[in-house]
mmCIF file of N, CA and C in Angstrom:
data_model
loop_
_atom_site.group_PDB
_atom_site.id
_atom_site.type_symbol
_atom_site.label_atom_id
_atom_site.label_comp_id
_atom_site.label_asym_id
_atom_site.label_seq_id
_atom_site.Cartn_x
_atom_site.Cartn_y
_atom_site.Cartn_z
ATOM 1 N N MET A 279 -12.352 -21.191 -1.308
ATOM 2 C CA MET A 279 -11.433 -20.222 -1.890
ATOM 3 C C MET A 279 -12.250 -19.091 -2.509
ATOM 4 N N ASN A 280 -11.942 -17.852 -2.123
ATOM 5 C CA ASN A 280 -12.624 -16.683 -2.675
ATOM 6 C C ASN A 280 -11.980 -16.272 -3.989
ATOM 7 N N LYS A 281 -12.812 -16.004 -4.970
ATOM 8 C CA LYS A 281 -12.317 -15.568 -6.273
ATOM 9 C C LYS A 281 -11.952 -14.080 -6.202
ATOM 10 N N ILE A 282 -10.796 -13.754 -6.731
ATOM 11 C CA ILE A 282 -10.335 -12.367 -6.791
ATOM 12 C C ILE A 282 -10.359 -11.948 -8.253
ATOM 13 N N THR A 283 -10.854 -10.744 -8.514
ATOM 14 C CA THR A 283 -10.830 -10.210 -9.871
ATOM 15 C C THR A 283 -9.888 -9.010 -9.917
ATOM 16 N N LYS A 284 -9.449 -8.675 -11.115
ATOM 17 C CA LYS A 284 -8.604 -7.499 -11.290
ATOM 18 C C LYS A 284 -9.351 -6.238 -10.859
ATOM 19 N N GLU A 285 -10.657 -6.207 -11.096
ATOM 20 C CA GLU A 285 -11.472 -5.053 -10.693
ATOM 21 C C GLU A 285 -11.491 -4.908 -9.178
ATOM 22 N N ASP A 286 -11.591 -6.038 -8.451
ATOM 23 C CA ASP A 286 -11.562 -6.006 -6.979
ATOM 24 C C ASP A 286 -10.242 -5.438 -6.469
ATOM 25 N N VAL A 287 -9.152 -5.870 -7.080
ATOM 26 C CA VAL A 287 -7.826 -5.413 -6.650
ATOM 27 C C VAL A 287 -7.650 -3.935 -6.977
ATOM 28 N N ALA A 288 -8.099 -3.526 -8.158
ATOM 29 C CA ALA A 288 -7.993 -2.109 -8.534
ATOM 30 C C ALA A 288 -8.780 -1.241 -7.555
ATOM 31 N N GLU A 289 -9.980 -1.680 -7.174
ATOM 32 C CA GLU A 289 -10.786 -0.931 -6.201
ATOM 33 C C GLU A 289 -10.086 -0.882 -4.843
ATOM 34 N N ALA A 290 -9.515 -1.997 -4.406
ATOM 35 C CA ALA A 290 -8.798 -2.030 -3.126
ATOM 36 C C ALA A 290 -7.566 -1.127 -3.178
ATOM 37 N N GLU A 291 -6.855 -1.118 -4.302
ATOM 38 C CA GLU A 291 -5.695 -0.229 -4.465
ATOM 39 C C GLU A 291 -6.130 1.230 -4.360
ATOM 40 N N ASN A 292 -7.236 1.573 -4.985
ATOM 41 C CA ASN A 292 -7.736 2.953 -4.904
ATOM 42 C C ASN A 292 -8.138 3.323 -3.482
ATOM 43 N N GLN A 293 -8.775 2.398 -2.773
ATOM 44 C CA GLN A 293 -9.135 2.654 -1.368
ATOM 45 C C GLN A 293 -7.872 2.859 -0.527
ATOM 46 N N LEU A 294 -6.871 2.022 -0.774
ATOM 47 C CA LEU A 294 -5.611 2.122 -0.031
ATOM 48 C C LEU A 294 -4.935 3.467 -0.298
ATOM 49 N N PHE A 295 -4.898 3.876 -1.554
ATOM 50 C CA PHE A 295 -4.283 5.156 -1.912
ATOM 51 C C PHE A 295 -4.974 6.311 -1.194
ATOM 52 N N LEU A 296 -6.305 6.340 -1.243
ATOM 53 C CA LEU A 296 -7.048 7.426 -0.587
ATOM 54 C C LEU A 296 -6.830 7.411 0.920
ATOM 55 N N ALA A 297 -6.769 6.220 1.510
ATOM 56 C CA ALA A 297 -6.540 6.106 2.952
ATOM 57 C C ALA A 297 -5.128 6.575 3.317
ATOM 58 N N GLN A 298 -4.129 6.226 2.499
ATOM 59 C CA GLN A 298 -2.761 6.674 2.762
ATOM 60 C C GLN A 298 -2.677 8.197 2.679
ATOM 61 N N LYS A 299 -3.277 8.745 1.639
ATOM 62 C CA LYS A 299 -3.209 10.190 1.418
ATOM 63 C C LYS A 299 -3.858 10.966 2.564
ATOM 64 N N ALA A 300 -4.949 10.435 3.103
ATOM 65 C CA ALA A 300 -5.690 11.110 4.171
ATOM 66 C C ALA A 300 -5.255 10.669 5.573
ATOM 67 N N SER A 301 -4.279 9.751 5.647
ATOM 68 C CA SER A 301 -3.900 9.135 6.935
ATOM 69 C C SER A 301 -5.129 8.596 7.665
ATOM 70 N N ASP A 302 -5.997 7.920 6.904
ATOM 71 C CA ASP A 302 -7.224 7.312 7.428
ATOM 72 C C ASP A 302 -6.868 5.964 8.050
ATOM 73 N N VAL A 303 -6.530 5.993 9.325
ATOM 74 C CA VAL A 303 -6.040 4.813 10.032
ATOM 75 C C VAL A 303 -7.095 3.708 10.083
ATOM 76 N N ASP A 304 -8.370 4.054 10.213
ATOM 77 C CA ASP A 304 -9.422 3.039 10.275
ATOM 78 C C ASP A 304 -9.491 2.223 8.983
ATOM 79 N N THR A 305 -9.439 2.913 7.845
ATOM 80 C CA THR A 305 -9.483 2.205 6.562
ATOM 81 C C THR A 305 -8.197 1.418 6.344
ATOM 82 N N LEU A 306 -7.058 2.002 6.686
ATOM 83 C CA LEU A 306 -5.796 1.278 6.563
ATOM 84 C C LEU A 306 -5.818 0.011 7.415
ATOM 85 N N ASP A 307 -6.390 0.100 8.592
ATOM 86 C CA ASP A 307 -6.495 -1.044 9.490
ATOM 87 C C ASP A 307 -7.287 -2.184 8.834
ATOM 88 N N GLN A 308 -8.302 -1.850 8.069
ATOM 89 C CA GLN A 308 -9.112 -2.856 7.380
ATOM 90 C C GLN A 308 -8.401 -3.446 6.169
ATOM 91 N N LEU A 309 -7.583 -2.649 5.493
ATOM 92 C CA LEU A 309 -6.948 -3.098 4.256
ATOM 93 C C LEU A 309 -5.609 -3.809 4.459
ATOM 94 N N LEU A 310 -5.001 -3.633 5.625
ATOM 95 C CA LEU A 310 -3.711 -4.256 5.893
ATOM 96 C C LEU A 310 -3.894 -5.475 6.790
ATOM 97 N N TYR A 311 -3.297 -6.566 6.403
ATOM 98 C CA TYR A 311 -3.343 -7.820 7.157
ATOM 99 C C TYR A 311 -2.634 -7.623 8.500
ATOM 100 N N ASP A 312 -3.161 -8.235 9.540
ATOM 101 C CA ASP A 312 -2.584 -8.057 10.879
ATOM 102 C C ASP A 312 -1.104 -8.437 10.932
ATOM 103 N N ASN A 313 -0.711 -9.484 10.194
ATOM 104 C CA ASN A 313 0.687 -9.929 10.198
ATOM 105 C C ASN A 313 1.419 -9.505 8.925
ATOM 106 N N LEU A 314 1.058 -8.335 8.408
ATOM 107 C CA LEU A 314 1.695 -7.784 7.220
ATOM 108 C C LEU A 314 3.205 -7.692 7.404
ATOM 109 N N ILE A 315 3.916 -8.035 6.328
ATOM 110 C CA ILE A 315 5.356 -7.801 6.284
ATOM 111 C C ILE A 315 5.615 -6.945 5.059
ATOM 112 N N ALA A 316 6.232 -5.796 5.273
ATOM 113 C CA ALA A 316 6.568 -4.894 4.177
ATOM 114 C C ALA A 316 8.048 -4.544 4.276
ATOM 115 N N LEU A 317 8.652 -4.327 3.121
ATOM 116 C CA LEU A 317 10.063 -3.963 3.068
ATOM 117 C C LEU A 317 10.224 -2.565 2.503
ATOM 118 N N THR A 318 11.095 -1.787 3.132
ATOM 119 C CA THR A 318 11.416 -0.440 2.657
ATOM 120 C C THR A 318 12.550 -0.538 1.638
ATOM 121 N N PRO A 319 12.848 0.562 0.946
ATOM 122 C CA PRO A 319 13.972 0.536 -0.003
ATOM 123 C C PRO A 319 15.316 0.190 0.641
ATOM 124 N N THR A 320 15.453 0.423 1.938
ATOM 125 C CA THR A 320 16.706 0.109 2.628
ATOM 126 C C THR A 320 16.731 -1.309 3.190
ATOM 127 N N GLY A 321 15.633 -2.059 2.992
ATOM 128 C CA GLY A 321 15.564 -3.429 3.482
ATOM 129 C C GLY A 321 14.966 -3.568 4.868
ATOM 130 N N GLU A 322 14.593 -2.454 5.477
ATOM 131 C CA GLU A 322 13.973 -2.508 6.797
ATOM 132 C C GLU A 322 12.596 -3.161 6.689
ATOM 133 N N MET A 323 12.280 -4.019 7.658
ATOM 134 C CA MET A 323 10.960 -4.650 7.685
ATOM 135 C C MET A 323 9.989 -3.780 8.466
ATOM 136 N N LEU A 324 8.813 -3.576 7.889
ATOM 137 C CA LEU A 324 7.753 -2.812 8.539
ATOM 138 C C LEU A 324 6.576 -3.730 8.832
ATOM 139 N N THR A 325 5.906 -3.470 9.936
ATOM 140 C CA THR A 325 4.703 -4.210 10.288
ATOM 141 C C THR A 325 3.480 -3.312 10.084
ATOM 142 N N LYS A 326 2.326 -3.905 10.193
ATOM 143 C CA LYS A 326 1.088 -3.135 10.098
ATOM 144 C C LYS A 326 1.068 -2.044 11.168
ATOM 145 N N GLU A 327 1.413 -2.386 12.386
ATOM 146 C CA GLU A 327 1.376 -1.401 13.478
ATOM 147 C C GLU A 327 2.330 -0.251 13.231
ATOM 148 N N MET A 328 3.489 -0.537 12.688
ATOM 149 C CA MET A 328 4.454 0.521 12.386
ATOM 150 C C MET A 328 3.869 1.481 11.354
ATOM 151 N N ASP A 329 3.214 0.925 10.334
ATOM 152 C CA ASP A 329 2.604 1.753 9.301
ATOM 153 C C ASP A 329 1.473 2.593 9.883
ATOM 154 N N LEU A 330 0.602 1.956 10.659
ATOM 155 C CA LEU A 330 -0.515 2.694 11.265
ATOM 156 C C LEU A 330 -0.004 3.785 12.207
ATOM 157 N N ASN A 331 1.028 3.475 12.982
ATOM 158 C CA ASN A 331 1.571 4.467 13.917
ATOM 159 C C ASN A 331 2.186 5.665 13.194
ATOM 160 N N ALA A 332 2.777 5.429 12.020
ATOM 161 C CA ALA A 332 3.338 6.543 11.234
ATOM 162 C C ALA A 332 2.221 7.496 10.808
ATOM 163 N N HIS A 333 1.051 6.948 10.484
ATOM 164 C CA HIS A 333 -0.084 7.793 10.104
ATOM 165 C C HIS A 333 -0.726 8.447 11.331
ATOM 166 N N ARG A 334 -0.829 7.706 12.432
ATOM 167 C CA ARG A 334 -1.410 8.265 13.659
ATOM 168 C C ARG A 334 -0.599 9.449 14.164
ATOM 169 N N SER A 335 0.712 9.305 14.169
ATOM 170 C CA SER A 335 1.599 10.330 14.728
ATOM 171 C C SER A 335 1.901 11.454 13.737
ATOM 172 N N LYS A 336 1.428 11.274 12.499
ATOM 173 C CA LYS A 336 1.685 12.247 11.426
ATOM 174 C C LYS A 336 3.174 12.371 11.116
ATOM 175 N N SER A 337 3.953 11.309 11.404
ATOM 176 C CA SER A 337 5.368 11.341 11.032
ATOM 177 C C SER A 337 5.532 11.085 9.533
ATOM 178 N N MET A 338 4.465 10.608 8.891
ATOM 179 C CA MET A 338 4.447 10.465 7.444
ATOM 180 C C MET A 338 3.253 11.249 6.921
ATOM 181 N N ILE A 339 3.520 12.258 6.114
ATOM 182 C CA ILE A 339 2.463 13.116 5.575
ATOM 183 C C ILE A 339 2.594 13.147 4.057
ATOM 184 N N ILE A 340 1.521 12.788 3.370
ATOM 185 C CA ILE A 340 1.490 12.876 1.915
ATOM 186 C C ILE A 340 0.746 14.157 1.560
ATOM 187 N N GLU A 341 1.455 15.105 0.962
ATOM 188 C CA GLU A 341 0.859 16.395 0.616
ATOM 189 C C GLU A 341 0.190 16.361 -0.760
ATOM 190 N N GLU A 342 0.859 15.743 -1.714
ATOM 191 C CA GLU A 342 0.332 15.606 -3.078
ATOM 192 C C GLU A 342 0.689 14.213 -3.557
ATOM 193 N N ALA A 343 -0.221 13.591 -4.302
ATOM 194 C CA ALA A 343 0.089 12.263 -4.817
ATOM 195 C C ALA A 343 -0.883 11.859 -5.917
ATOM 196 N N SER A 344 -0.385 10.999 -6.779
ATOM 197 C CA SER A 344 -1.228 10.355 -7.778
ATOM 198 C C SER A 344 -0.672 8.951 -7.986
ATOM 199 N N THR A 345 -1.548 8.043 -8.410
ATOM 200 C CA THR A 345 -1.098 6.673 -8.632
ATOM 201 C C THR A 345 -1.548 6.170 -9.993
ATOM 202 N N GLU A 346 -0.826 5.176 -10.441
ATOM 203 C CA GLU A 346 -1.176 4.472 -11.666
ATOM 204 C C GLU A 346 -0.944 2.989 -11.415
ATOM 205 N N ILE A 347 -1.963 2.191 -11.677
ATOM 206 C CA ILE A 347 -1.820 0.748 -11.522
ATOM 207 C C ILE A 347 -1.155 0.223 -12.789
ATOM 208 N N ASP A 348 0.035 -0.353 -12.624
ATOM 209 C CA ASP A 348 0.811 -0.838 -13.761
ATOM 210 C C ASP A 348 0.453 -2.272 -14.133
ATOM 211 N N GLU A 349 0.167 -3.087 -13.134
ATOM 212 C CA GLU A 349 -0.057 -4.509 -13.398
ATOM 213 C C GLU A 349 -0.827 -5.130 -12.240
ATOM 214 N N ILE A 350 -1.710 -6.045 -12.571
ATOM 215 C CA ILE A 350 -2.383 -6.882 -11.574
ATOM 216 C C ILE A 350 -2.378 -8.295 -12.117
ATOM 217 N N ASN A 351 -1.812 -9.219 -11.352
ATOM 218 C CA ASN A 351 -1.805 -10.631 -11.724
ATOM 219 C C ASN A 351 -2.562 -11.413 -10.662
ATOM 220 N N ILE A 352 -3.462 -12.268 -11.118
ATOM 221 C CA ILE A 352 -4.247 -13.112 -10.218
ATOM 222 C C ILE A 352 -3.657 -14.512 -10.243
ATOM 223 N N ILE A 353 -3.400 -15.064 -9.069
ATOM 224 C CA ILE A 353 -2.891 -16.419 -8.934
ATOM 225 C C ILE A 353 -3.767 -17.111 -7.897
ATOM 226 N N GLY A 354 -4.800 -17.819 -8.348
ATOM 227 C CA GLY A 354 -5.725 -18.482 -7.434
ATOM 228 C C GLY A 354 -6.461 -17.474 -6.575
ATOM 229 N N ASP A 355 -6.298 -17.584 -5.262
ATOM 230 C CA ASP A 355 -6.987 -16.680 -4.333
ATOM 231 C C ASP A 355 -6.081 -15.548 -3.852
ATOM 232 N N THR A 356 -5.025 -15.289 -4.626
ATOM 233 C CA THR A 356 -4.039 -14.263 -4.283
ATOM 234 C C THR A 356 -3.818 -13.374 -5.502
ATOM 235 N N ALA A 357 -3.491 -12.125 -5.271
ATOM 236 C CA ALA A 357 -3.203 -11.206 -6.372
ATOM 237 C C ALA A 357 -1.928 -10.437 -6.075
ATOM 238 N N ILE A 358 -1.213 -10.121 -7.131
ATOM 239 C CA ILE A 358 -0.024 -9.286 -7.047
ATOM 240 C C ILE A 358 -0.314 -8.018 -7.832
ATOM 241 N N SER A 359 -0.034 -6.875 -7.211
ATOM 242 C CA SER A 359 -0.224 -5.602 -7.905
ATOM 243 C C SER A 359 1.083 -4.830 -7.914
ATOM 244 N N ILE A 360 1.276 -4.100 -9.006
ATOM 245 C CA ILE A 360 2.409 -3.190 -9.118
ATOM 246 C C ILE A 360 1.832 -1.825 -9.430
ATOM 247 N N VAL A 361 2.152 -0.858 -8.578
ATOM 248 C CA VAL A 361 1.576 0.481 -8.658
ATOM 249 C C VAL A 361 2.703 1.504 -8.616
ATOM 250 N N THR A 362 2.585 2.544 -9.452
ATOM 251 C CA THR A 362 3.533 3.650 -9.411
ATOM 252 C C THR A 362 2.846 4.858 -8.795
ATOM 253 N N MET A 363 3.480 5.429 -7.779
ATOM 254 C CA MET A 363 2.944 6.618 -7.116
ATOM 255 C C MET A 363 3.918 7.766 -7.298
ATOM 256 N N THR A 364 3.402 8.889 -7.719
ATOM 257 C CA THR A 364 4.169 10.126 -7.717
ATOM 258 C C THR A 364 3.698 10.891 -6.491
ATOM 259 N N ALA A 365 4.617 11.230 -5.617
ATOM 260 C CA ALA A 365 4.204 11.824 -4.345
ATOM 261 C C ALA A 365 5.174 12.898 -3.871
ATOM 262 N N LYS A 366 4.611 13.765 -3.041
ATOM 263 C CA LYS A 366 5.384 14.805 -2.375
ATOM 264 C C LYS A 366 4.866 14.848 -0.938
ATOM 265 N N GLY A 367 5.783 14.896 0.015
ATOM 266 C CA GLY A 367 5.361 14.940 1.409
ATOM 267 C C GLY A 367 6.546 15.017 2.341
ATOM 268 N N LYS A 368 6.334 14.529 3.557
ATOM 269 C CA LYS A 368 7.383 14.562 4.581
ATOM 270 C C LYS A 368 7.365 13.263 5.358
ATOM 271 N N ILE A 369 8.563 12.810 5.682
ATOM 272 C CA ILE A 369 8.708 11.666 6.570
ATOM 273 C C ILE A 369 9.581 12.128 7.722
ATOM 274 N N MET A 370 8.994 12.128 8.918
ATOM 275 C CA MET A 370 9.672 12.584 10.129
ATOM 276 C C MET A 370 10.242 13.986 9.931
ATOM 277 N N GLY A 371 9.475 14.845 9.254
ATOM 278 C CA GLY A 371 9.842 16.236 9.061
ATOM 279 C C GLY A 371 10.727 16.509 7.858
ATOM 280 N N ALA A 372 11.324 15.468 7.291
ATOM 281 C CA ALA A 372 12.205 15.649 6.139
ATOM 282 C C ALA A 372 11.393 15.575 4.850
ATOM 283 N N PRO A 373 11.633 16.497 3.926
ATOM 284 C CA PRO A 373 10.884 16.465 2.668
ATOM 285 C C PRO A 373 11.225 15.225 1.841
ATOM 286 N N LEU A 374 10.223 14.737 1.149
ATOM 287 C CA LEU A 374 10.389 13.575 0.290
ATOM 288 C C LEU A 374 9.528 13.785 -0.941
ATOM 289 N N ALA A 375 10.100 13.578 -2.115
ATOM 290 C CA ALA A 375 9.341 13.744 -3.352
ATOM 291 C C ALA A 375 9.917 12.831 -4.412
ATOM 292 N N GLY A 376 9.044 12.360 -5.301
ATOM 293 C CA GLY A 376 9.511 11.550 -6.406
ATOM 294 C C GLY A 376 8.485 10.524 -6.834
ATOM 295 N N LYS A 377 8.972 9.567 -7.623
ATOM 296 C CA LYS A 377 8.146 8.457 -8.086
ATOM 297 C C LYS A 377 8.555 7.210 -7.320
ATOM 298 N N PHE A 378 7.561 6.444 -6.913
ATOM 299 C CA PHE A 378 7.790 5.235 -6.136
ATOM 300 C C PHE A 378 7.032 4.082 -6.780
ATOM 301 N N ARG A 379 7.629 2.905 -6.773
ATOM 302 C CA ARG A 379 6.956 1.719 -7.288
ATOM 303 C C ARG A 379 6.689 0.788 -6.116
ATOM 304 N N TYR A 380 5.423 0.368 -6.026
ATOM 305 C CA TYR A 380 4.975 -0.534 -4.967
ATOM 306 C C TYR A 380 4.662 -1.910 -5.534
ATOM 307 N N PHE A 381 5.050 -2.937 -4.824
ATOM 308 C CA PHE A 381 4.732 -4.325 -5.136
ATOM 309 C C PHE A 381 3.917 -4.830 -3.952
ATOM 310 N N ARG A 382 2.667 -5.222 -4.211
ATOM 311 C CA ARG A 382 1.815 -5.674 -3.107
ATOM 312 C C ARG A 382 1.233 -7.044 -3.403
ATOM 313 N N VAL A 383 1.051 -7.816 -2.344
ATOM 314 C CA VAL A 383 0.392 -9.110 -2.425
ATOM 315 C C VAL A 383 -0.924 -8.990 -1.671
ATOM 316 N N TRP A 384 -2.030 -9.231 -2.397
ATOM 317 C CA TRP A 384 -3.386 -9.146 -1.845
ATOM 318 C C TRP A 384 -3.966 -10.544 -1.693
ATOM 319 N N LYS A 385 -4.750 -10.733 -0.635
ATOM 320 C CA LYS A 385 -5.396 -12.027 -0.395
ATOM 321 C C LYS A 385 -6.721 -11.783 0.311
ATOM 322 N N HIS A 386 -7.708 -12.637 0.015
ATOM 323 C CA HIS A 386 -8.961 -12.569 0.767
ATOM 324 C C HIS A 386 -8.702 -13.087 2.176
ATOM 325 N N VAL A 387 -8.994 -12.284 3.163
ATOM 326 C CA VAL A 387 -8.850 -12.663 4.566
ATOM 327 C C VAL A 387 -10.138 -12.250 5.263
ATOM 328 N N ASN A 388 -10.805 -13.195 5.863
ATOM 329 C CA ASN A 388 -12.065 -12.922 6.562
ATOM 330 C C ASN A 388 -13.057 -12.140 5.699
ATOM 331 N N GLY A 389 -13.162 -12.526 4.422
ATOM 332 C CA GLY A 389 -14.176 -11.943 3.550
ATOM 333 C C GLY A 389 -13.818 -10.649 2.851
ATOM 334 N N SER A 390 -12.597 -10.138 3.060
ATOM 335 C CA SER A 390 -12.221 -8.913 2.356
ATOM 336 C C SER A 390 -10.770 -8.995 1.889
ATOM 337 N N LEU A 391 -10.447 -8.196 0.870
ATOM 338 C CA LEU A 391 -9.074 -8.162 0.380
ATOM 339 C C LEU A 391 -8.181 -7.390 1.345
ATOM 340 N N GLN A 392 -7.021 -7.965 1.631
ATOM 341 C CA GLN A 392 -6.048 -7.300 2.487
ATOM 342 C C GLN A 392 -4.657 -7.489 1.903
ATOM 343 N N VAL A 393 -3.803 -6.505 2.154
ATOM 344 C CA VAL A 393 -2.399 -6.598 1.764
ATOM 345 C C VAL A 393 -1.697 -7.480 2.785
ATOM 346 N N ILE A 394 -1.091 -8.580 2.297
ATOM 347 C CA ILE A 394 -0.380 -9.477 3.217
ATOM 348 C C ILE A 394 1.132 -9.296 3.128
ATOM 349 N N GLY A 395 1.597 -8.687 2.030
ATOM 350 C CA GLY A 395 3.020 -8.433 1.853
ATOM 351 C C GLY A 395 3.219 -7.278 0.891
ATOM 352 N N ALA A 396 4.300 -6.527 1.070
ATOM 353 C CA ALA A 396 4.541 -5.368 0.210
ATOM 354 C C ALA A 396 6.003 -4.964 0.265
ATOM 355 N N SER A 397 6.403 -4.254 -0.785
ATOM 356 C CA SER A 397 7.705 -3.586 -0.783
ATOM 357 C C SER A 397 7.585 -2.388 -1.719
ATOM 358 N N PHE A 398 8.501 -1.457 -1.556
ATOM 359 C CA PHE A 398 8.480 -0.286 -2.434
ATOM 360 C C PHE A 398 9.892 0.247 -2.606
ATOM 361 N N MET A 399 10.046 1.001 -3.693
ATOM 362 C CA MET A 399 11.348 1.601 -3.993
ATOM 363 C C MET A 399 11.118 2.932 -4.659
ATOM 364 N N GLN A 400 12.086 3.816 -4.524
ATOM 365 C CA GLN A 400 12.029 5.080 -5.235
ATOM 366 C C GLN A 400 12.649 4.876 -6.601
ATOM 367 N N LEU A 401 11.965 5.363 -7.637
ATOM 368 C CA LEU A 401 12.466 5.238 -9.000
ATOM 369 C C LEU A 401 13.423 6.377 -9.306
ATOM 370 N N PRO A 402 14.436 6.110 -10.121
ATOM 371 C CA PRO A 402 15.334 7.197 -10.507
ATOM 372 C C PRO A 402 14.589 8.241 -11.334
ATOM 373 N N GLU A 403 15.038 9.478 -11.251
ATOM 374 C CA GLU A 403 14.350 10.558 -11.965
ATOM 375 C C GLU A 403 14.718 10.623 -13.414
#
């Protein structure tokens, strides 16, 4: 069992944020588990490939963003993070802006931390 620290998760969250902002598909590929399951605010299930394809095709563009890590809980070899992102961008050409809260489950997989599950919601203004 690999030990996970809050510092490791915070660093992985920062790498993920920078990769999302830059649509860095290679880094996202390393940070997302192959069988990732993520839920959108509407309940739609997203896979790793769906997320990577959104960045490859530029159907999701983050123009401005900042994040704040609200909480990291370690449970054995797994971690849960809660992050708030303030972002402005476009999804499939439609403008999108606001604050979003992400819930992620991190686990050591093949020697590195990867997101194995996630969900997010838009916060009221």
